[in-house]
XYZ file of C-alpha atoms in Angstrom:
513
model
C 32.588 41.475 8.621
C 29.656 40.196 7.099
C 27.506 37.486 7.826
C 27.682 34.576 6.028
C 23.890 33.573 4.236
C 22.440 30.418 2.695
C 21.049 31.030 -0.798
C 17.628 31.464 -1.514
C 15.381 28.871 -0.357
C 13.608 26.654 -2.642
C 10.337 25.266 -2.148
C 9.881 21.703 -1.095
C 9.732 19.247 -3.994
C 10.147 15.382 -4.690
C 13.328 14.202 -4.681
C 12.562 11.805 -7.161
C 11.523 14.830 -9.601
C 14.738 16.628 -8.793
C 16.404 17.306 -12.601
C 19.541 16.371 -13.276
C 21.910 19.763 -13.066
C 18.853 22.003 -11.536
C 19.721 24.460 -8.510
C 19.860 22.720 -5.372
C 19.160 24.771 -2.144
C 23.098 24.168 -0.292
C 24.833 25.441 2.511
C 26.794 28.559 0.952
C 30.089 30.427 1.453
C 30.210 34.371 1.329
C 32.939 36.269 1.027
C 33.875 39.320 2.590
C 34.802 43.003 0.856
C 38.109 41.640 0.900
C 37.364 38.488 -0.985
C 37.989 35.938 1.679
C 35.814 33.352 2.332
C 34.045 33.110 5.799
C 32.393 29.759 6.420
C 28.656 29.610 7.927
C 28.148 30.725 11.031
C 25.587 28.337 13.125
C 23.151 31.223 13.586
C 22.595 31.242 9.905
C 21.901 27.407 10.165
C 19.516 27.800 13.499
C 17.624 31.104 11.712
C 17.454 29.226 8.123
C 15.586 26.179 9.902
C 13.193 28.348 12.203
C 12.266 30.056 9.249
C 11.646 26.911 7.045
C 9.900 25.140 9.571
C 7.601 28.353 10.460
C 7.815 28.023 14.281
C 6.021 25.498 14.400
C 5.825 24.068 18.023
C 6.952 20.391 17.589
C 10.401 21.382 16.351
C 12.638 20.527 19.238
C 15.679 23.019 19.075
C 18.701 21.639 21.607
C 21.836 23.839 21.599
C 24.839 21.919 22.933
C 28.327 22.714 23.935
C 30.566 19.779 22.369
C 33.194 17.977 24.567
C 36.235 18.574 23.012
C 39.430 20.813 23.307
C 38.836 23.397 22.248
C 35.023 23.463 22.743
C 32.755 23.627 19.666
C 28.993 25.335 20.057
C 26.876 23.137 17.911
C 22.805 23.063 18.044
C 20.522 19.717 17.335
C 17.196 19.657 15.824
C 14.511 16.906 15.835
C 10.598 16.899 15.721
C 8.895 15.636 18.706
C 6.967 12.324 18.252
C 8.743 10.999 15.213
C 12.095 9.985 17.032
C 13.372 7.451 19.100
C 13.824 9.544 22.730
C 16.126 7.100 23.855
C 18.049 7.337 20.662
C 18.509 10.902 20.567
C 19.319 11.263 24.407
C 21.928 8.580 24.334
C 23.276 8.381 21.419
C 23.499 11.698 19.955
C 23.396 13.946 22.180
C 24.907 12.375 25.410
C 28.274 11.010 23.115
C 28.310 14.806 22.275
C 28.339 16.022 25.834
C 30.084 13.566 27.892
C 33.226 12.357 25.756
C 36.208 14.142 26.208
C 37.787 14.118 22.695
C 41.187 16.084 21.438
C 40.578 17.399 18.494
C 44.054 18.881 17.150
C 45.620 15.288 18.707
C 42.759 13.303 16.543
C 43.787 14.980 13.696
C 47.174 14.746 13.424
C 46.763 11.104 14.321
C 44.437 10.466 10.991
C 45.035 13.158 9.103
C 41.034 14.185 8.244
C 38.853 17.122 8.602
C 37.130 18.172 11.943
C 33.779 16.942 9.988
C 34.922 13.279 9.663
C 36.372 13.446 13.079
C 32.780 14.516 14.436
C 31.242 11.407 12.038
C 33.107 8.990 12.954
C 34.406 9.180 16.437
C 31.888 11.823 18.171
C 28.467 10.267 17.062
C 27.694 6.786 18.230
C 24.090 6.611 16.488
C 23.988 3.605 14.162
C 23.613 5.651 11.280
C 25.089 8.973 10.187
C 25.793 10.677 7.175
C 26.286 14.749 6.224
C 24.428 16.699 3.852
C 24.398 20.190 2.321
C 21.001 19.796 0.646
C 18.533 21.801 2.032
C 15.640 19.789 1.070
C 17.252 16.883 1.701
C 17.502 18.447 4.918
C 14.241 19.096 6.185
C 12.860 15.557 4.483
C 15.831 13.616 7.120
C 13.736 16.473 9.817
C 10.639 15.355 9.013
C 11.254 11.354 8.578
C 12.124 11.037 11.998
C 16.376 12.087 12.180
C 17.991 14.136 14.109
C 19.744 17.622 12.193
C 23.124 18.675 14.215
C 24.726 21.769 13.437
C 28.282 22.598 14.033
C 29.584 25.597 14.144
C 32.334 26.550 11.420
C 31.038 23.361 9.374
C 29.012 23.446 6.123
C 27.351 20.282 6.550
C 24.447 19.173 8.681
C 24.843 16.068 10.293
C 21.907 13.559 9.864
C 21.784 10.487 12.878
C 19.187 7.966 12.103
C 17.252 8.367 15.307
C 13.783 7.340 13.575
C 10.648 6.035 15.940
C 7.780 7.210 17.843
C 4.558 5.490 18.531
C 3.288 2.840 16.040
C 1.075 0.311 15.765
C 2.160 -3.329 16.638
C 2.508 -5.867 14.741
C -1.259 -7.562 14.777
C -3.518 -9.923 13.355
C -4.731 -9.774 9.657
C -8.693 -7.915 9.616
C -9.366 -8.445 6.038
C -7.532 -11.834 5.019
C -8.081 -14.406 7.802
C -6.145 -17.626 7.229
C -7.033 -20.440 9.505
C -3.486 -22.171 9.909
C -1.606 -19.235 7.657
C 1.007 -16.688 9.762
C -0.955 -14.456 11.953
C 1.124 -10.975 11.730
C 0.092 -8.166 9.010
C 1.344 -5.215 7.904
C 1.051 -2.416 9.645
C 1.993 1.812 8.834
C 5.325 1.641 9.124
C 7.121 1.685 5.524
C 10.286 -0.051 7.095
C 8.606 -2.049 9.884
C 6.825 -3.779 6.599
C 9.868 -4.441 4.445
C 11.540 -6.030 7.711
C 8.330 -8.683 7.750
C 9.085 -9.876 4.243
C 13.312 -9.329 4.548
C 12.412 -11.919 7.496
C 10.619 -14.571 5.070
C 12.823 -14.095 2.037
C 16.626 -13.964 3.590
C 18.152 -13.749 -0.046
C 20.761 -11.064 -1.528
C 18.348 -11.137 -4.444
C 15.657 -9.186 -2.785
C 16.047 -5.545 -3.638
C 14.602 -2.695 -2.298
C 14.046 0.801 -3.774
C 13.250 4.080 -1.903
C 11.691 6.893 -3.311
C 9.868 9.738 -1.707
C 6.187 11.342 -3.769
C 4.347 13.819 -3.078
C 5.292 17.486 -3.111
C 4.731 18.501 0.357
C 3.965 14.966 2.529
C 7.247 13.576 0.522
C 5.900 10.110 1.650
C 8.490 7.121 1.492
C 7.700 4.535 -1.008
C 9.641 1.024 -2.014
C 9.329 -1.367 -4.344
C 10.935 -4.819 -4.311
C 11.701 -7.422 -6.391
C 13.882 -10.268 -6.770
C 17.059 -9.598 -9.595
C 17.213 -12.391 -11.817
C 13.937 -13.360 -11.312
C 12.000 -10.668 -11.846
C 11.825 -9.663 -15.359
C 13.527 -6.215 -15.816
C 11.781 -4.169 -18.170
C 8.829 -4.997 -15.884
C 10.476 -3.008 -13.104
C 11.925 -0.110 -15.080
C 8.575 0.171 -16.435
C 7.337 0.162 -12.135
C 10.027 2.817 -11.678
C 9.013 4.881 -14.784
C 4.989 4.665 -14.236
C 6.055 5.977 -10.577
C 8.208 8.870 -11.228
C 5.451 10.031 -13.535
C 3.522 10.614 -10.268
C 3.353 13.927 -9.406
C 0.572 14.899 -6.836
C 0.680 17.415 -3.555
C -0.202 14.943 -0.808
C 0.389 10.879 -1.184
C -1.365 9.620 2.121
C -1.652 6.260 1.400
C -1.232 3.174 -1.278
C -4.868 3.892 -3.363
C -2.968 7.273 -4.735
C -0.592 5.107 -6.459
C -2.722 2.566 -7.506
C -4.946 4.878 -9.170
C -1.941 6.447 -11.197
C 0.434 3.620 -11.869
C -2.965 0.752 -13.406
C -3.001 0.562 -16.973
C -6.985 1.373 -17.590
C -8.814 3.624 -15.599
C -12.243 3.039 -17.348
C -12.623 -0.318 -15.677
C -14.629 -1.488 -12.915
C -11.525 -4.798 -12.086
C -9.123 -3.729 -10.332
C -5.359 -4.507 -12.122
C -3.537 -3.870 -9.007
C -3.416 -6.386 -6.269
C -3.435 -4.888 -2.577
C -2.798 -7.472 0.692
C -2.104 -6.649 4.271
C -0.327 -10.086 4.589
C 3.652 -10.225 4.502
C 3.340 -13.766 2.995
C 1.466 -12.840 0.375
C 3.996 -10.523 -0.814
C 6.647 -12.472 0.080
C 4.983 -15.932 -2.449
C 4.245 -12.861 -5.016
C 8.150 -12.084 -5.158
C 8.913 -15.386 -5.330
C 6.813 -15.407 -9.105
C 8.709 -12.845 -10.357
C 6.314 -10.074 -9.586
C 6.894 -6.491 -7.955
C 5.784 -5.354 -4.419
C 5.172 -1.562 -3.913
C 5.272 -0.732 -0.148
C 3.690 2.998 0.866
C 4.696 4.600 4.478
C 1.808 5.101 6.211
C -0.406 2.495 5.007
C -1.100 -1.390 6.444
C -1.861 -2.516 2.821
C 1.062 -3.470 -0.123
C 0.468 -3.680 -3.578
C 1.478 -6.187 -6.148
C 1.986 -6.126 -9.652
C 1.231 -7.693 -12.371
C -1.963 -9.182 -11.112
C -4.536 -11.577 -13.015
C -8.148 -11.988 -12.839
C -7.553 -15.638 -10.908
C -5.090 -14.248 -8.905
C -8.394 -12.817 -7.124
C -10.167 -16.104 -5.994
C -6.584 -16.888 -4.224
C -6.423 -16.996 -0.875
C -3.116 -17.607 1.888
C -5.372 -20.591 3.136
C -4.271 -21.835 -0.095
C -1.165 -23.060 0.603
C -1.464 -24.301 4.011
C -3.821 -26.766 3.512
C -3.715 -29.865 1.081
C -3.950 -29.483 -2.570
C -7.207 -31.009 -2.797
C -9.091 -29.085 -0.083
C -7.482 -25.698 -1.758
C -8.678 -27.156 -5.099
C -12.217 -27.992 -4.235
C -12.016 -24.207 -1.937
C -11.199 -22.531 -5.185
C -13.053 -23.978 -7.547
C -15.992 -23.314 -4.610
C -15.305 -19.051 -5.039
C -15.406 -19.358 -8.693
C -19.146 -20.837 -8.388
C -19.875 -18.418 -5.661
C -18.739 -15.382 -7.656
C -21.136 -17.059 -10.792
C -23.709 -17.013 -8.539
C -22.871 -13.428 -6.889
C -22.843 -11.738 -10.574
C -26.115 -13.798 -12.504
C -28.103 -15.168 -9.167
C -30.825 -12.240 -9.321
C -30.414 -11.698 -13.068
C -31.368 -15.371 -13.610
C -34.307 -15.642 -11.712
C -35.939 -12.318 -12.924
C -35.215 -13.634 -16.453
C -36.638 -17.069 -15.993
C -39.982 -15.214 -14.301
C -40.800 -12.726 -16.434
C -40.044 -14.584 -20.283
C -38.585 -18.262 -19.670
C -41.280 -19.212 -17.249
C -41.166 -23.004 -19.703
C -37.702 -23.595 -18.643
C -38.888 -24.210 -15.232
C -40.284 -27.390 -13.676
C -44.379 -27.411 -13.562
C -44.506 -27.989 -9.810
C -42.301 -24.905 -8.909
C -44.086 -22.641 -11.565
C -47.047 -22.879 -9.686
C -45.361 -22.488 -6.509
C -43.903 -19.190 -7.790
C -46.938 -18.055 -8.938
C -48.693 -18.636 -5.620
C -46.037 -16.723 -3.931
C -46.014 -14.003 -6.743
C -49.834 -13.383 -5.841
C -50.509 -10.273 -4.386
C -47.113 -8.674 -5.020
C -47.412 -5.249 -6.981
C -44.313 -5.382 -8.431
C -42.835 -6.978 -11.184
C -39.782 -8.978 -10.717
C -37.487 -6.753 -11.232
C -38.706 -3.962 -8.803
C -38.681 -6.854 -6.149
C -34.796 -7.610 -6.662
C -33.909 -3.770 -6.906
C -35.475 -3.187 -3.863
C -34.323 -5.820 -1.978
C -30.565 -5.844 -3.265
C -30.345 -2.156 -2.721
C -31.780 -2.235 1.068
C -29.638 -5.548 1.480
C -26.417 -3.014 0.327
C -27.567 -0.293 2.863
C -27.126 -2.920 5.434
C -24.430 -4.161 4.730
C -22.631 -1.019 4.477
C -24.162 0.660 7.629
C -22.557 -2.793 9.537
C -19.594 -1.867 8.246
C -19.382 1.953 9.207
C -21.286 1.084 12.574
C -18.879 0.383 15.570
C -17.753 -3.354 15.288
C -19.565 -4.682 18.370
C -23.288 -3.728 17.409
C -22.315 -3.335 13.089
C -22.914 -7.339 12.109
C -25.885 -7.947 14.606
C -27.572 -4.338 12.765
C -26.801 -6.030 9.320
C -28.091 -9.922 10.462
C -31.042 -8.660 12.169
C -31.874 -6.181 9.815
C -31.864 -8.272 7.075
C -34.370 -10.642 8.607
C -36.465 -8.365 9.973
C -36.926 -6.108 7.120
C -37.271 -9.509 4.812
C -39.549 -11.173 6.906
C -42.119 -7.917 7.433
C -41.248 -7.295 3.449
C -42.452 -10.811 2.603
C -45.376 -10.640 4.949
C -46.391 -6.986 3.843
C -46.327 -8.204 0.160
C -43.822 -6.289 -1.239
C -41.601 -9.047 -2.150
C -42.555 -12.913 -2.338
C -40.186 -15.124 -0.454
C -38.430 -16.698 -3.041
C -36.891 -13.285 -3.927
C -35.832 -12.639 -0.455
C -34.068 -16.379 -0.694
C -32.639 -15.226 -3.824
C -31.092 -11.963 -2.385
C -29.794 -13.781 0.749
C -28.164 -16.645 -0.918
C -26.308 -14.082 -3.931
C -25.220 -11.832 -0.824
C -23.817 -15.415 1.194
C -22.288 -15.855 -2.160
C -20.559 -12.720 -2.275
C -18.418 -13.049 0.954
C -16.824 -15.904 -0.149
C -14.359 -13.605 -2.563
C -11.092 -13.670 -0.928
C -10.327 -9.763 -2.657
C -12.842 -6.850 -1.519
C -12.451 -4.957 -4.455
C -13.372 -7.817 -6.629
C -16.456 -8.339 -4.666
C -17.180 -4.699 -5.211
C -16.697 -5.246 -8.676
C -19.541 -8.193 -9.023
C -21.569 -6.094 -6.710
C -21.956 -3.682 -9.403
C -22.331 -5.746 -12.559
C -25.225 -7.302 -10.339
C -26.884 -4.486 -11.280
C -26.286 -4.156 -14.796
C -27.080 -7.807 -15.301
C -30.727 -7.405 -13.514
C -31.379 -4.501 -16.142
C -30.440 -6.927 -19.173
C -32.402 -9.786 -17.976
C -35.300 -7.345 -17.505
C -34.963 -6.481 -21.265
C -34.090 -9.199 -22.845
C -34.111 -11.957 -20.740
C -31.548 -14.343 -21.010
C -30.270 -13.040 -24.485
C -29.747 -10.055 -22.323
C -27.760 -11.885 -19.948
C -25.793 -14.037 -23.120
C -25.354 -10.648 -24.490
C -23.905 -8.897 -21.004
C -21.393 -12.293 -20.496
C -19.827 -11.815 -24.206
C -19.475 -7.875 -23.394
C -17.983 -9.117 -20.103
C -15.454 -11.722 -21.446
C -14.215 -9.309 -24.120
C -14.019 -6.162 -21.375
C -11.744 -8.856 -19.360
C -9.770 -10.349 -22.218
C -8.958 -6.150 -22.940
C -7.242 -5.292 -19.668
C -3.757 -5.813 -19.034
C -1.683 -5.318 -15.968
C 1.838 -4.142 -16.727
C 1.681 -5.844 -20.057
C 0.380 -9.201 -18.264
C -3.136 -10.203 -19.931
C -5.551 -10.152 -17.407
C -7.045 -13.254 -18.114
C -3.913 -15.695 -18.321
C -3.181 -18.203 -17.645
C -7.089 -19.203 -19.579
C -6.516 -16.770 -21.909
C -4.402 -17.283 -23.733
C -3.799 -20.481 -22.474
C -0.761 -21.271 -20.726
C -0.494 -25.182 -19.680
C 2.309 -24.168 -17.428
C 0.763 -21.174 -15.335
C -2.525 -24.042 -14.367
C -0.402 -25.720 -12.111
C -1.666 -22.702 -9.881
C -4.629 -21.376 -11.291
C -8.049 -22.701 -11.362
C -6.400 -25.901 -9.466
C -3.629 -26.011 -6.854
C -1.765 -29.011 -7.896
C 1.030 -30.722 -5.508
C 3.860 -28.664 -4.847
C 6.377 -30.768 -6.076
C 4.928 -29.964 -9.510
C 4.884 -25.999 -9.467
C 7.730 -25.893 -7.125
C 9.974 -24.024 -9.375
C-alpha cells in the first residue's frame, strides 16, 4: 500500500495575486496499484508542515488523541507567541480531549460527514473554518490560528485562536489634542479597525482584507462607507493595491509610496494619522481609510493640501477659536517657507524697502560679520536642523533640553564670535517656532526643504527670485492630484461648498451634512 502524498509544494505568494484557475497547492488523494483511492494519512500532513516551516523552533507541534468512539489520532499546530494560550488550551484543545462524543450515533442523528461533526460539535473556538489550501494554510499558521489535523480527513481545521503580546491602547505621540479622545492606534491591524467600528456603529462601514507582500503576507484593510463613498474611488484603492507587488510590506510608508499618484513631489498626497477619530470624521466625507498590520499609523485618501493645517483640536473647540487656530498655521507655515528667504533678500538688494532707523541698526549688527547674508542663514538653519534632529534620535528625557540648550548656546557664542549678527539668529529661531505649529510632520518636512530653495532664489534674484519660486510653487501644487481629487480644492478650483471646512471652520449646523 502506498502512501498517500500532497502535491508539489508551491512557494509562498500573495493571495491577492493568486490568478484565477492557477494551480493551488491542496491536500491530494493517491491511489493505489489497484486504483482505489486512499485518503491522507496524518503523517503526510505532520511531515508536509515540518518541512514547510523548516524546523524552525517556534512551531508548536501537539499530537492529540480525540475523545470520541472510536478514537481519532489528530495533531495541532500553532506558533508560539502569536496565539492566545488560553484560547488554544481551552478551547481547542481541551474540547478535543475531554468531551466524550459518539461519532457513528452523531451521524446518524444529522446525517453529515465526520468533518462537519468535528466543526461543529467538537471545536468550541469562536471561529472555525476548513481549508485544503496549502498556502492558505501556513498564512492562518503564521497570523496567529491554530492548524488541526485529523487523521483520515483532507482538510485542516483552522480555530481563530489569534493574540500574543501587544501594545495597549495609549495616548497619541504625534497629534496631541487638548480636549480630543486620548486613545491611538496601535500595531494591531484588527485592534485598529475595532477603535473606529466603536465610533462609527453603522452597517455602512465596510471593511476589506487583503494580505501583500510575498513572504511577510502582511494583512491590510481598507474601509469606507457604501453609499457614501464614491465607488470608482475605491475600485480604483483596490486596483492601485493589487498592483503592489513587493517581498516584505513592514509597515504603511510601503504602500504609500506605491499607491500616491506622483512620485516626483516633495507634498505628500497621502494622509497618515495615528488617531481613530481622525479616520473615523475622514469616513464620514466620503473618503477611504487603509489600515496596515503592524503599524500605529492609518492612511487616508484622497487628501488636500488644507487638509494638512487640520488638526482633531479642531472640532472640539468653538468654531471661532478653530478658525482663528487655523488661519494662525497658515501664517506660520508663510513664515516657515519665506522667513529666511525674505530677510536675505531685503539685505542684500531691497535694503530701501526697509525703515531708516532699522537699516542702520542692521548694519551695525552686520559689522564685523564675514559673511554675506546668505552664508549666515545656511549656517545657522543647517546647525538649527542638526539639532533638531539629534533631539529627536536622542533618548526622550535628555533629546529637547540637547536641542533648547544647544540652540542658545551655539547662537549666543555664534553671535558673540561674529559669525552671525543677532538678527539672523532671531530670524532662524522664530521660522523654526513657526515650523512646529504644522499639525502634519511630513508637511513640515516639506517647507523645511523649500526653505532652502527659497534662500538660494532670494540670494539671486532677490525678491523676483522669491515671486518667481511662489508662481513655480502654486503651479507644482495646482499639478498634483490625489486619487483624482485636485490637491488644491476646495481654493482651487473653487468650491463654495467644501469652505464650510477649509480655510474657516464654520458652525456645525452649517457643514453638518
Amino acid at each position: 500500500m502506498k502512501t498517500t502524498q500532497f502535491k508539489r509544494a508551491i512557494p509562498l505568494k500573495s493571495l491577492i495575486k493568486r490568478k484565477k484557475g492557477a494551480d493551488v497547492d491542496t491536500f491530494s488523494e493517491s491511489k493505489d496499484e489497484s486504483g482505489a483511492q486512499q485518503k491522507s494519512s496524518i503523517e503526510a500532513h505532520v511531515e508536509k508542515m515540518n518541512n514547510t516551516m523548516g524546523g524552525t523552533s517556534d512551531l508548536i507541534e501537539r499530537e492529540i488523541i480525540i475523545n470520541t468512539k472510536p478514537l481519532i489520532k489528530g495533531v495541532a499546530f500553532f506558533i508560539n507567541g502569536l496565539v492566545d494560550n488560553e484560547q488554544v488550551s481551552d478551547f481547542m484543545l481541551k474540547s478535543l480531549l475531554n468531551d466524550s462524543f459518539d461519532l457513528e450515533e452523531a451521524k446518524e442523528f444529522s446525517n453529515t460527514t465526520l468533518e462537519h461533526l468535528i466543526e461543529k460539535q467538537l471545536l468550541t473556538v469562536s471561529e472555525v473554518k476548513m481549508e485544503t489550501d496549502w498556502d492558505k494554510i501556513i498564512h492562518h499558521l503564521l497570523s496567529g490560528n491554530t492548524i488541526l489535523f485529523v487523521d483520515g480527513i483532507n482538510q485542516a481545521f483552522i480555530g481563530s485562536t489569534e493574540g500574543g503580546e501587544w501594545r495597549s491602547v495609549e495616548e497619541p505621540k504625534a497629534e496631541v489634542a487638548i480636549r480630543g479622545a486620548k486613545d491611538a492606534f496601535i500595531e494591531s491591524v484588527f485592534t485598529n479597525m475595532a477603535l473606529i467600528r466603536r465610533r462609527i456603529k453603522s452597517p455602512k462601514m465596510q471593511f476589506e482584507m487583503f494580505q501583500l507582500g510575498n513572504s511577510s503576507q502582511t494583512d491590510v484593510a481598507i474601509i469606507y462607507m457604501n453609499g457614501i463613498t464614491n465607488a470608482k474611488l475605491v475600485q480604483e484603492v483596490r486596483r492601485r493595491i493589487n498592483k503592489i507587488d513587493v517581498e516584505h510590506l513592514l509597515n504603511s510608508a510601503t504602500i504609500e509610496e506605491f499607491i500616491q499618484d506622483k512620485t516626483l513631489t516633495i507634498f505628500p498626497t497621502v494622509y497618515n494619522t495615528e488617531r481613530p477619530d481622525t479616520a473615523a470624521n475622514s469616513l464620514t466625507e466620503g473618503k477611504i481609510v487603509i489600515i496596515v498590520d503592524g503599524s500605529p499609523f492609518v492612511l487616508i485618501v484622497p487628501v488636500t493640501f488644507s487638509q494638512f493645517f487640520k488638526s482633531a483640536e479642531d472640532y472640539y473647540q468653538r468654531y471661532d477659536i478653530s478658525t482663528l487656530i487655523r488661519i494662525l498655521r497658515y501664517i506660520s507655515f508663510t513664515i516657515a517657507v519665506l522667513g529666511p528667504s525674505l530677510y536675505i533678500a531685503l539685505i542684500t538688494f531691497h535694503q530701501d524697502l526697509i525703515p531708516t532707523r532699522l537699516v542702520i541698526s542692521l548694519a551695525a549688527q552686520r559689522e564685523g560679520i564675514p559673511f554675506p547674508a546668505f552664508i549666515e542663514a545656511l549656517i545657522m538653519e543647517t546647525t538649527f536642523e542638526i539639532l533638531r534632529e539629534a533631539g529627536v534620535r536622542m533618548p526622550r528625557a535628555i533629546g529637547q533640553a540637547v536641542s533648547i540648550v544647544g540652540a542658545l548656546v551655539i547662537g549666543q557664542a555664534a553671535v558673540q564670535a561674529g559669525i552671525v549678527s543677532a538678527a539672523m539668529v532671531i530670524v532662524v529661531a522664530g521660522t523654526a517656532i513657526a515650523s512646529f505649529t504644522t499639525p502634519a510632520y511630513n508637511l513640515a518636512i516639506a517647507g523645511r526643504i523649500l526653505r532652502f530653495a527659497m534662500m538660494i532664489l532670494a540670494a539671486t534674484m532677490g525678491l523676483y527670485g522669491i515671486t518667481i519660486g511662489l508662481i513655480a510653487l502654486v503651479a507644482h501644487l495646482a499639478s498634483l492630484r490625489s486619487f483624482g481629487a485636485p490637491y488644491l480644492a476646495p481654493f482651487a478650483p473653487f468650491i463654495p461648498e467644501n469652505h464650510k471646512d477649509g480655510l474657516f471652520r464654520l458652525p456645525k449646523k452649517i457643514f453638518n451634512k
